[in-house]
Coordinates of C-alpha atoms in Angstrom, one line a residue:
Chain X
X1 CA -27.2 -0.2 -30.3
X2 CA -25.0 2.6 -31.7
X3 CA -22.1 1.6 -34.2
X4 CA -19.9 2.9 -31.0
X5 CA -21.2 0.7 -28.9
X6 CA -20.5 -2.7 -31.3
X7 CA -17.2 -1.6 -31.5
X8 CA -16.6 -1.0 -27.8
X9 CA -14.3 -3.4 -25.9
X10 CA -15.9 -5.1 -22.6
X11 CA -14.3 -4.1 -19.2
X12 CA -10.8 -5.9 -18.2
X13 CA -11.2 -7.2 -14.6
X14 CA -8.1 -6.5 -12.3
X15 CA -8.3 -9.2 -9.7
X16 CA -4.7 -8.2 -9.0
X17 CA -5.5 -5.1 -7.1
X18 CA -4.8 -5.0 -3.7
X19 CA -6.0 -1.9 -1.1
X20 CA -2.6 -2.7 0.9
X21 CA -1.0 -2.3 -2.3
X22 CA -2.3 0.6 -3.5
X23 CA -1.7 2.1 0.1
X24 CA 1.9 2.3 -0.4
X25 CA 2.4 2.9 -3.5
X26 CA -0.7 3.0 -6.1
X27 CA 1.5 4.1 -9.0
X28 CA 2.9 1.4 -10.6
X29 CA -0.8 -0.2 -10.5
X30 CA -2.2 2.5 -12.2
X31 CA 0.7 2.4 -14.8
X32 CA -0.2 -1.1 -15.6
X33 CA -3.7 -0.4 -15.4
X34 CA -3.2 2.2 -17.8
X35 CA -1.2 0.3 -19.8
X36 CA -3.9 -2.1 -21.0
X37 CA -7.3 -0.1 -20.7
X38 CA -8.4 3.2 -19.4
X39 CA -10.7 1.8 -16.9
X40 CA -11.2 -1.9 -15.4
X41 CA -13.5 -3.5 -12.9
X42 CA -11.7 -3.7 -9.5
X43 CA -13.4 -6.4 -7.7
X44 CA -10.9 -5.0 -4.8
X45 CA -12.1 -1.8 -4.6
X46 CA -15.8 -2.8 -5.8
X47 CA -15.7 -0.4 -8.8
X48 CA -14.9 0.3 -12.1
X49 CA -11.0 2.6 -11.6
X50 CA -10.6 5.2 -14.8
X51 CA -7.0 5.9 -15.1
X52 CA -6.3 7.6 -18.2
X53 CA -5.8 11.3 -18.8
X54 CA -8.7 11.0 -21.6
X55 CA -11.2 8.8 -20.1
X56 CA -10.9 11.2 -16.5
X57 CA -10.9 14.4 -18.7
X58 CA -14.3 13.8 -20.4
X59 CA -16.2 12.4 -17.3
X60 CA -15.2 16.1 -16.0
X61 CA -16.9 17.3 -18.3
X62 CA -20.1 15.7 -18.6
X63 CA -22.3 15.2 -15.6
X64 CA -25.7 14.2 -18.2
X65 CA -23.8 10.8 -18.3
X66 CA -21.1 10.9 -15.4
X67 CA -23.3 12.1 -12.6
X68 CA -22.1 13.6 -9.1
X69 CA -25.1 12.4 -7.3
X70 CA -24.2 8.7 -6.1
X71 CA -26.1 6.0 -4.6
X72 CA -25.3 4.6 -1.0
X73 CA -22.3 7.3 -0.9
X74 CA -20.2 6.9 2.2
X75 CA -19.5 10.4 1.6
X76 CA -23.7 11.7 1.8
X77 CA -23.4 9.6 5.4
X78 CA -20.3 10.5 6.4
X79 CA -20.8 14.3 5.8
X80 CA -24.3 14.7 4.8
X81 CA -25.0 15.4 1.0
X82 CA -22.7 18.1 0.2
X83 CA -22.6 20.3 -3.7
X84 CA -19.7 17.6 -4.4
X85 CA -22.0 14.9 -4.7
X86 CA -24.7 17.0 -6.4
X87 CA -24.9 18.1 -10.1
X88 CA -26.2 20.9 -11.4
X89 CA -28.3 23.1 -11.4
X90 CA -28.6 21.7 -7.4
X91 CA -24.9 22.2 -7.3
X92 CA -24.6 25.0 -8.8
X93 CA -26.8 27.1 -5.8
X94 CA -24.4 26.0 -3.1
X95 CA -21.4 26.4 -5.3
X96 CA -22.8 30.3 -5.4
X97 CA -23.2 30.4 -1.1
X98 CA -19.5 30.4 -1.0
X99 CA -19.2 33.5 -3.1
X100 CA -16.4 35.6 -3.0
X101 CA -14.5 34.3 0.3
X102 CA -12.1 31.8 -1.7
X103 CA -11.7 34.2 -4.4
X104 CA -8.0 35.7 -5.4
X105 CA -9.4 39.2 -4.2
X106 CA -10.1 38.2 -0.8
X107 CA -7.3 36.4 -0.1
X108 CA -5.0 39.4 -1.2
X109 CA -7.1 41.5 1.1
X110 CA -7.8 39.1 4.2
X111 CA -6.7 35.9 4.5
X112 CA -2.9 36.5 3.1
X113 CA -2.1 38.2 6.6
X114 CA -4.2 35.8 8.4
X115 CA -2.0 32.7 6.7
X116 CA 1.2 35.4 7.6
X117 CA 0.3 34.9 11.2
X118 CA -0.6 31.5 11.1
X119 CA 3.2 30.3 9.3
X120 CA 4.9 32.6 11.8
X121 CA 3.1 30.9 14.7
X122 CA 3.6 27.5 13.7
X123 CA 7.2 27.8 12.8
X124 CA 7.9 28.7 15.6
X125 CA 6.6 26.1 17.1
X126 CA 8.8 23.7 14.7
X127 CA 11.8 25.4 15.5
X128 CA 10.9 24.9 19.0
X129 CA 10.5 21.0 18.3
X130 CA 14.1 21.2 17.0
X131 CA 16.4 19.5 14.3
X132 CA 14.6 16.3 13.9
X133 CA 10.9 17.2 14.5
X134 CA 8.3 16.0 12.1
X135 CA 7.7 18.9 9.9
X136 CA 4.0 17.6 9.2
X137 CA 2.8 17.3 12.4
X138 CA 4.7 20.6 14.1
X139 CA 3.7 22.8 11.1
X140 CA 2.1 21.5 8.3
X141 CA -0.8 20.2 9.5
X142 CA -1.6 22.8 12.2
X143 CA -0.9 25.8 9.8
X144 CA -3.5 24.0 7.2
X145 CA -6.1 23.4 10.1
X146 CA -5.5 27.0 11.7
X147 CA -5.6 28.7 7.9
X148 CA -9.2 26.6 7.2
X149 CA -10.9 27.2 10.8
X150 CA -10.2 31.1 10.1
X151 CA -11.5 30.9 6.4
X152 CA -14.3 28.9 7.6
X153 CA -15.5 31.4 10.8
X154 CA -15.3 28.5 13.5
X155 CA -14.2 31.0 16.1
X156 CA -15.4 28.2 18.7
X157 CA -13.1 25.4 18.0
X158 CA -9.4 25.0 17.8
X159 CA -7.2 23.8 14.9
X160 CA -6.6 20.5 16.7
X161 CA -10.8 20.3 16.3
X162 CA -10.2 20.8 12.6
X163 CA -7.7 18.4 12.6
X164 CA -9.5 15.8 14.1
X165 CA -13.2 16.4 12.5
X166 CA -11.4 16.4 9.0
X167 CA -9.4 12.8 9.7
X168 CA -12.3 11.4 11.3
X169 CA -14.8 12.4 8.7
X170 CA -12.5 11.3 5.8
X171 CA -12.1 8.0 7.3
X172 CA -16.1 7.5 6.8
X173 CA -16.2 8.7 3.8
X174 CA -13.0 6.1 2.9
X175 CA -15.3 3.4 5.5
X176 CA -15.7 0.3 2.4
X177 CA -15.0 -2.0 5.4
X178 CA -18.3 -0.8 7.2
X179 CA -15.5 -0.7 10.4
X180 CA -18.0 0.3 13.1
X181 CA -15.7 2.1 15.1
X182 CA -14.5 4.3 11.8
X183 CA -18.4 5.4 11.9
X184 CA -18.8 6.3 15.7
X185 CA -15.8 8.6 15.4
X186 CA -16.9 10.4 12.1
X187 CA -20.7 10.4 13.4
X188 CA -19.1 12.2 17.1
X189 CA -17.8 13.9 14.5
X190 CA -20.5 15.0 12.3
X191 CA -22.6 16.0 15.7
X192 CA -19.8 18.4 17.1
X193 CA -19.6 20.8 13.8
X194 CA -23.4 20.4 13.8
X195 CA -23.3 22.1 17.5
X196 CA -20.5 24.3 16.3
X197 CA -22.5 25.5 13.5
X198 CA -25.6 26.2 15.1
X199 CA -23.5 27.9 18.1
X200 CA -21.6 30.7 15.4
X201 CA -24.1 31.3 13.2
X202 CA -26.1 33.9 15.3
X203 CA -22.7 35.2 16.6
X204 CA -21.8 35.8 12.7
X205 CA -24.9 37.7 12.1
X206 CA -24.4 39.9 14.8
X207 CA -20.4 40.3 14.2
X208 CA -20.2 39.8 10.6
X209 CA -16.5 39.1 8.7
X210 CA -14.9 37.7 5.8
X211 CA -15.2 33.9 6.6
X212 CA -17.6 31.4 4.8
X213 CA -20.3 30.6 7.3
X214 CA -20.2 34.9 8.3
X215 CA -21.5 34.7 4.4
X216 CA -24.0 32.2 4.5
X217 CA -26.1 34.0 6.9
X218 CA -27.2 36.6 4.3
X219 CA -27.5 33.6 1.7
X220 CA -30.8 31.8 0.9
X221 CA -29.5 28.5 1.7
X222 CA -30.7 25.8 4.1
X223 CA -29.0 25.2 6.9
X224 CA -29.1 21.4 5.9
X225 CA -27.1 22.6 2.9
X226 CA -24.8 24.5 4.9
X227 CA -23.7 22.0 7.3
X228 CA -23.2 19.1 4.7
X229 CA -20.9 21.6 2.4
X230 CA -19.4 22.8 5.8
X231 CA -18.2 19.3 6.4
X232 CA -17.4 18.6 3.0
X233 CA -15.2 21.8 3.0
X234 CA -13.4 20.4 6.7
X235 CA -12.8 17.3 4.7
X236 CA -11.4 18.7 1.3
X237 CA -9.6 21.7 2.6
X238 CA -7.6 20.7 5.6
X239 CA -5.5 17.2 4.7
X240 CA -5.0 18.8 1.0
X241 CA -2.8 21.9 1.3
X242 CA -1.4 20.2 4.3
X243 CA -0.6 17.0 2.4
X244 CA 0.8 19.3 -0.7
X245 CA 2.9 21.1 1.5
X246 CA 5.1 17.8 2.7
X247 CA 5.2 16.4 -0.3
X248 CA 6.6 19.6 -2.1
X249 CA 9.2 19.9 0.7
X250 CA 9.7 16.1 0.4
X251 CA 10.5 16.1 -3.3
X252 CA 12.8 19.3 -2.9
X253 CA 14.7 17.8 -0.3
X254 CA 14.9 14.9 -2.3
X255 CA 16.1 16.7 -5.5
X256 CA 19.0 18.5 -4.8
X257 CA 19.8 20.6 -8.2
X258 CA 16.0 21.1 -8.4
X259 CA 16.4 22.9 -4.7
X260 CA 19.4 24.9 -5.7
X261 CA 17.7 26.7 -8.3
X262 CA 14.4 27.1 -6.6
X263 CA 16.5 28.7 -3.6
X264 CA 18.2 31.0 -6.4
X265 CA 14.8 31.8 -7.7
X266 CA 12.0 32.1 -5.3
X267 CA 9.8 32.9 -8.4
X268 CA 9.6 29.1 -8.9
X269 CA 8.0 28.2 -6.0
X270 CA 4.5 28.0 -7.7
X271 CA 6.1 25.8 -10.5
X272 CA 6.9 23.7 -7.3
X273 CA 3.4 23.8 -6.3
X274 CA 2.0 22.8 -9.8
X275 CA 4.2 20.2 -10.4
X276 CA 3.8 18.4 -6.4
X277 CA 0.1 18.3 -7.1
X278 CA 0.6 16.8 -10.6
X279 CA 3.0 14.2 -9.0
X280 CA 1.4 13.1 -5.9
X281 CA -2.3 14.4 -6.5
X282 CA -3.6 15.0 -2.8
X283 CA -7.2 13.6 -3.8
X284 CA -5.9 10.9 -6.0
X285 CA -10.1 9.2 -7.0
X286 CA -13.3 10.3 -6.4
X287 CA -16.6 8.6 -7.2
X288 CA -18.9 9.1 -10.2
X289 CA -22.2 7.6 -11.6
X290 CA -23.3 6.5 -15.1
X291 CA -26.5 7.4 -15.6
X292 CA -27.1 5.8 -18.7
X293 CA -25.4 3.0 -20.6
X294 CA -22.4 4.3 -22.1
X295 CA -19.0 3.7 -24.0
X296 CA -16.0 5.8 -22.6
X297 CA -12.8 6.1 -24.3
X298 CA -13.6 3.1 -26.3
X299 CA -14.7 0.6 -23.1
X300 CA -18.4 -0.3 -22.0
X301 CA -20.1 0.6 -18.6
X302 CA -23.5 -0.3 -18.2
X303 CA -25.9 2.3 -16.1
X304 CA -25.1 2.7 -13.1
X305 CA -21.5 2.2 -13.0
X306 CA -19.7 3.3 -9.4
X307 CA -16.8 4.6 -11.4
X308 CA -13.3 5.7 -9.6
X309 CA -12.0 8.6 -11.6
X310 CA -8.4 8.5 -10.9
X311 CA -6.8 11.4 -10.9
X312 CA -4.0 10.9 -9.5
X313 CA -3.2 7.8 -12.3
X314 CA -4.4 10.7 -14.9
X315 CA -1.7 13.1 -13.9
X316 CA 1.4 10.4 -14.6
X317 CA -0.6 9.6 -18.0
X318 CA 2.8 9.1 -20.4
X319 CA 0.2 10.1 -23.1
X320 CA 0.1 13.6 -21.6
X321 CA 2.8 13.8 -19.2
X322 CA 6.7 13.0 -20.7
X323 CA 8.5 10.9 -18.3
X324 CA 5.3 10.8 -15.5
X325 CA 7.3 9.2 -12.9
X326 CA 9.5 12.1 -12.5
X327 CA 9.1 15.1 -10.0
X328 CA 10.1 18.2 -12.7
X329 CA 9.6 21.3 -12.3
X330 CA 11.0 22.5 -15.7
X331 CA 8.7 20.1 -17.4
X332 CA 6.8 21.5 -20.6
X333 CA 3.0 23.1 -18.9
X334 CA 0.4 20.8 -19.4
X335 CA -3.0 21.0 -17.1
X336 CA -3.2 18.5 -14.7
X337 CA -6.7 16.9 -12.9
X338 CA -5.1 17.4 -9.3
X339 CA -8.1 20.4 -8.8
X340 CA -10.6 18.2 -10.8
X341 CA -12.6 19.9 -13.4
X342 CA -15.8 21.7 -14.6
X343 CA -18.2 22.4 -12.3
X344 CA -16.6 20.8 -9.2
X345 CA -13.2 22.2 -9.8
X346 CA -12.1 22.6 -6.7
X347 CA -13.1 25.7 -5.0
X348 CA -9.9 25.9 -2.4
X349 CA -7.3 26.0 -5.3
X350 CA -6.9 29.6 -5.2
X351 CA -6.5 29.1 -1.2
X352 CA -4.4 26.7 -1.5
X353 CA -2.1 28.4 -4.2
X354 CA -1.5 31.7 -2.0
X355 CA -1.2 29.3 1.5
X356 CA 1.4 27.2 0.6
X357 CA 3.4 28.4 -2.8
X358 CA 3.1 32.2 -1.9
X359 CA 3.7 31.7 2.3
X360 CA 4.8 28.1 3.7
X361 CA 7.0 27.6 1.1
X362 CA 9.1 30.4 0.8
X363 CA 9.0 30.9 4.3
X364 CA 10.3 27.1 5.5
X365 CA 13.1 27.6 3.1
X366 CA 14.2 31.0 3.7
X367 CA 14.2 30.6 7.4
X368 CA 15.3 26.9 8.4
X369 CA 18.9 26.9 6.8
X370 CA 20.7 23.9 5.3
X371 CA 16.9 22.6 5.7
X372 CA 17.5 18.4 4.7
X373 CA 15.9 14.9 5.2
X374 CA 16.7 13.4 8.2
X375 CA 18.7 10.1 7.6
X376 CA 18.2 8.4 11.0
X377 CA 14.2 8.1 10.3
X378 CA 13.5 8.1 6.3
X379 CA 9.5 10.3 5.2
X380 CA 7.1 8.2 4.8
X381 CA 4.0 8.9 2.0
X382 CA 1.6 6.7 2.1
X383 CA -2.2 6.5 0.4
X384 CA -4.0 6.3 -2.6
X385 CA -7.6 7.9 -2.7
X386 CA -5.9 10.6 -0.4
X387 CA -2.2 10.4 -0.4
X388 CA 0.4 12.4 1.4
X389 CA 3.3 12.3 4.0
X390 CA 2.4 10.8 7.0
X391 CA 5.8 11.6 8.4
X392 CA 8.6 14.0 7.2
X393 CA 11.4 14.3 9.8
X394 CA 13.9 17.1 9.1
X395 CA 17.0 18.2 9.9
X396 CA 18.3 22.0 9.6
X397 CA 21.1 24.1 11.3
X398 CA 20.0 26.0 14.3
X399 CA 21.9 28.6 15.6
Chain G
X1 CA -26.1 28.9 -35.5
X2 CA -23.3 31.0 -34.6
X3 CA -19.9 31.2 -35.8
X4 CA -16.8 31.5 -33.8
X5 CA -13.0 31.9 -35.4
X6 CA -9.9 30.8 -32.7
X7 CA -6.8 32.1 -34.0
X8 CA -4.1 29.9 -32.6
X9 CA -0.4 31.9 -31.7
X10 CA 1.0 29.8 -35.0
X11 CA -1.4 31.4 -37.3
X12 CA -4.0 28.3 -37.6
X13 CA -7.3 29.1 -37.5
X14 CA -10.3 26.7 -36.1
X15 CA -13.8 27.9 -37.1
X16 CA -16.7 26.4 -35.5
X17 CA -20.8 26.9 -35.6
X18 CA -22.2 26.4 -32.3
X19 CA -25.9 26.5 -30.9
X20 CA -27.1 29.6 -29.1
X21 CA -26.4 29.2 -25.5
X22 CA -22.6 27.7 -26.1
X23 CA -20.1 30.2 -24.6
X24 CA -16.7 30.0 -26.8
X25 CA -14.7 28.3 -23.6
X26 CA -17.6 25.2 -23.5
X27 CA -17.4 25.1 -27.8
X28 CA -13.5 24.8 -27.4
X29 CA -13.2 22.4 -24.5
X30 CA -16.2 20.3 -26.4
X31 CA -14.5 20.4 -30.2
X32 CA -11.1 19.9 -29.0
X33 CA -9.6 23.2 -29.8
X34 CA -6.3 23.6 -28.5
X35 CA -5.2 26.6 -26.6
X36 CA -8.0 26.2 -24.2
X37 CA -8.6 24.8 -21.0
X38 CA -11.5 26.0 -19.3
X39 CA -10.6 24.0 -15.9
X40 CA -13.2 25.5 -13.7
X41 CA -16.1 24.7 -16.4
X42 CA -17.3 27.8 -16.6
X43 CA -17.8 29.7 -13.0
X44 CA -15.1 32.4 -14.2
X45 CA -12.8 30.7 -11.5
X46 CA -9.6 29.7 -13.0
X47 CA -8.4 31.7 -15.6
X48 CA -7.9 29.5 -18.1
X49 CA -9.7 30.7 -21.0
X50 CA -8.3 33.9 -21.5
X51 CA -9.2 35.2 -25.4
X52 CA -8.4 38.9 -27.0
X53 CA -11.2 39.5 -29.0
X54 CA -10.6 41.2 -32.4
X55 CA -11.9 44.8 -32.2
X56 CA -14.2 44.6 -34.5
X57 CA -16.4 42.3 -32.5
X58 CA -15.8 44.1 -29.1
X59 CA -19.3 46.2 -29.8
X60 CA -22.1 44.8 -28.6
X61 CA -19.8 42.5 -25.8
X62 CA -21.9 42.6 -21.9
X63 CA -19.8 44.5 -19.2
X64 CA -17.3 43.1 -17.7
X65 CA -18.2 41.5 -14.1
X66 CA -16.2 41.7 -11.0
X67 CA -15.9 37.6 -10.8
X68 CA -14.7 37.9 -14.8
X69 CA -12.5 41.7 -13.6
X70 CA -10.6 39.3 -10.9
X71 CA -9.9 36.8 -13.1
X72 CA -8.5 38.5 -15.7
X73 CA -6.1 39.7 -13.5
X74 CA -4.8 36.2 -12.7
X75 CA -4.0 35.4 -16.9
X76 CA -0.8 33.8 -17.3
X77 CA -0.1 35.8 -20.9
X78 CA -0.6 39.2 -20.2
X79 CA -4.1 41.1 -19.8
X80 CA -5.1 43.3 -22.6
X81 CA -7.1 46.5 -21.5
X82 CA -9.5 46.3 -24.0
X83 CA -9.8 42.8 -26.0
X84 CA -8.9 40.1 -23.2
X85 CA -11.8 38.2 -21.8
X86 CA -12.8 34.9 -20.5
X87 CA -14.2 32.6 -23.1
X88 CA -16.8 31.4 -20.6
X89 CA -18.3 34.5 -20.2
X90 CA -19.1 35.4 -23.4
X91 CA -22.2 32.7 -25.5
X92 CA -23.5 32.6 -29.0
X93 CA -26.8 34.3 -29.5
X94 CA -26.4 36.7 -26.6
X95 CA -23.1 38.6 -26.7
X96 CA -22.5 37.5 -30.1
X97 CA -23.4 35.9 -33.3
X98 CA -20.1 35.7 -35.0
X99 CA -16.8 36.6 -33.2
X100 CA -13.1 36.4 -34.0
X101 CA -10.9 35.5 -30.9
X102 CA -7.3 35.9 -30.6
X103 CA -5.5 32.9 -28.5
X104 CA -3.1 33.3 -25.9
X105 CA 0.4 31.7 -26.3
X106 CA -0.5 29.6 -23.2
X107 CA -2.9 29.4 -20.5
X108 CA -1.8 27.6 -17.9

């Protein structure tokens, strides 16, 4: 046994965590979590939760010891085994299918008109809705689902398909209860992009375009391959930007002198963006492996450790972050984990950047005056391995 | 073993020896060398370790790809047309065996 290892602390155990808890409001778990030890065993959750800025920072970046590749992943059977549960070099060959489509270039070229459309359309339909509409559900939601089915070439489905393949599949890969019901719905599911797939591939080849799946018919990738990081990308790039996108309007509305100068300077609104995913990070814990027996930031895991690296307890880190709790804009630049990082940094961010700080954003606020909570019926956020608004009624003046 | 210098914006410098194969984004990340971040691990996807590379070492650099040309485009300190590259892109032993890098005031 290394010197390291003699020195290292045994696990803490926190009995005390609740999933109802941590459903409404994980953060002032993770604070005390933090508080006494970077990671514990949650016999709750039925793993060991990393929640410092350290201990999530160098799992990252190591997948010899921290692998991807987890047994009995709800995610593998929820989704099939996508390149986010695979290391490299395995990873590292789907990660290349996707090539350029996500990239800054393209959207400038393609997609930024595309998402154009797609804000125009939907706010409309909000202003439609009226004062009082649920700005998630009339706009955010359907402008993320509507943005993704375009990026990702399903030209036979609609964006309440999206919408309802991407809950439906994130619920199995959240299924710890083994609910029965959760798994029919994500296996219906799993079937109908399956059938989707198989039905627009030979279209794409003969009508080629900028979207993911027209790519992967030149790519030498299996079609098992394809469909697993096709679901994993309906999963990871629907709820997030949506789920951004509220809680950014959320904490504006909520912070008054932080909206007046953001509405005098529209050159903040990626500062807004940065900052919302630090606060309230849309993926807030994904799974990793230990391969081998190990010693992180000072506290022993044995091999094959199910660890929950908690991002979203990383990115309120005091160690890093000066007064965490706070949504601040003007706070001093410091890289958060909301994207993850190393090789499974998240390959949307760029998307997701250009979507909702360079289009939603500016638009919502430049075109829904006096835009304001709604008093009557409070937001609600909710969640903890995803976490977003599940409602945000607004108010605004219509003319 | 190769030998790479970081000069930080404050004037300190960190000088490491790393094995052939380590690009200078993975040597900084794995040492602790402030100034960069190298979020993307590598895939010349995020931009965040931007260098300026001290002419005297530019000889002998590889071209410039198109993944690496859209990056540097998306900096946040501002592009220089002939020194700034991404730390990822360059390793010991194959574009260099001793380079002195320039750091950015910030990256992110």
């Amino acid at each position: 046994m290394t010197a390291e290892a003699l020195e290292a602390r045994p696990v803490p155990t926190a009995d005390w965590v609740t999933i109802p808890d941590l459903h409404r409001n994980p953060f002032p778990i993770f604070r005390k979590m933090r508080d006494e030890a970077p990671v514990h065993w949650v016999p709750a959750v039925n793993r060991y939760m990393v929640t410092s800025y350290e201990a999530c920072h160098i799992i990252e970046n190591d997948q010899e010891i921290f692998s991807a590749n987890e047994t009995n992943s709800l995610m593998k059977r929820a989704m099939g085994h996508s390149m986010l549960r695979k290391d490299d070099p395995e990873h590292d060959v789907d990660r290349k299918s996707y090539g350029s489509v996500l990239r800054p270039k393209a959207i400038k070229e393609h997609w930024n008109a595309i998402f154009q459309a797609n804000s125009d359309k939907y706010l409309a339909r909000l202003k439609a809705a009226g004062p009082g509409a649920d700005l998630i559900r009339e706009y955010a939601a359907p402008y993320a689902a509507e943005n993704l089915r375009l990026i990702m070439g399903f030209h036979n489905a609609t964006q309440e398909d999206m919408q309802r393949w991407s809950q439906t599949m994130i619920n199995g890969t959240g299924n710890y209860a083994d609910d029965p019901e959760v798994w029919a719905a994500s296996e219906q599911s799993y079937n109908e992009v399956d059938d989707a797939i198989d039905e627009i591939l030979p279209y794409l080849r003969k009508n080629p375009d900028s979207s993911l799946l027209s790519g992967m018919t030149s790519m030498p990738i299996p079609l098992e391959a394809i469909r697993a990081n096709m679901k994993m990308t309906i999963g990871g790039g629907l709820n997030e930007p949506r789920d951004v996108l509220g809680v950014a309007v959320w904490a504006l509305l909520s912070n008054p002198e932080q909206l007046d100068r953001v509405l005098a300077d529209t050159s903040l609104f990626p500062a807004v963006f940065e900052e919302s995913v630090r606060w309230v990070a849309p993926i807030g814990m994904y799974p990793r492996e230990t391969t081998r027996d190990t010693v992180l930031e000072g506290v022993q895991l044995p091999k094959g450790a199910r660890l929950g690296v908690v991002v979203g307890a990383a990115n309120r880190d005091p160690k890093i972050f000066e007064d965490p709790d706070s949504f601040n804009i003007f706070r001093a630049k410091k890289p958060h984990l909301a994207f993850g990082g190393g090789n499974h940094y998240c390959a949307g961010a760029w998307v997701a950047k250009a979507s909702v700080a360079g289009i939603a954003l500016p638009q919502l606020f430049a075109e829904l005056p006096n835009l304001r909570l709604d008093p009557a019926r409070p937001a609600v956020d909710a969640g903890w391995v995803f976490r977003g608004m599940t409602s945000l009624p607004v108010l605004w003046d219509s003319k | 073993m190769a030998k790479i210098s970081f000069h930080h914006s404050d004037g300190n410098v960190d000088v490491l020896d790393v094995d052939p194969g380590t690009s200078i984004m993975r040597a900084a990340v794995t040492n602790g060398v402030a100034g960069i971040v190298g979020e993307c691990g590598g895939q010349a996807m995020c931009a965040t370790c931007h260098v300026y590379v001290r002419p005297e070492y530019l000889d002998g650099l590889p071209e410039i790809g198109d993944d690496e040309e859209e990056m540097l485009d998306c900096t946040t300190e501002e592009r220089d047309g002939e020194r700034s590259r991404l730390g990822c892109q360059l390793k010991a032993g194959e574009a260099f065996d001793n380079i002195e890098v320039d750091l950015p005031a910030s990256q992110i």
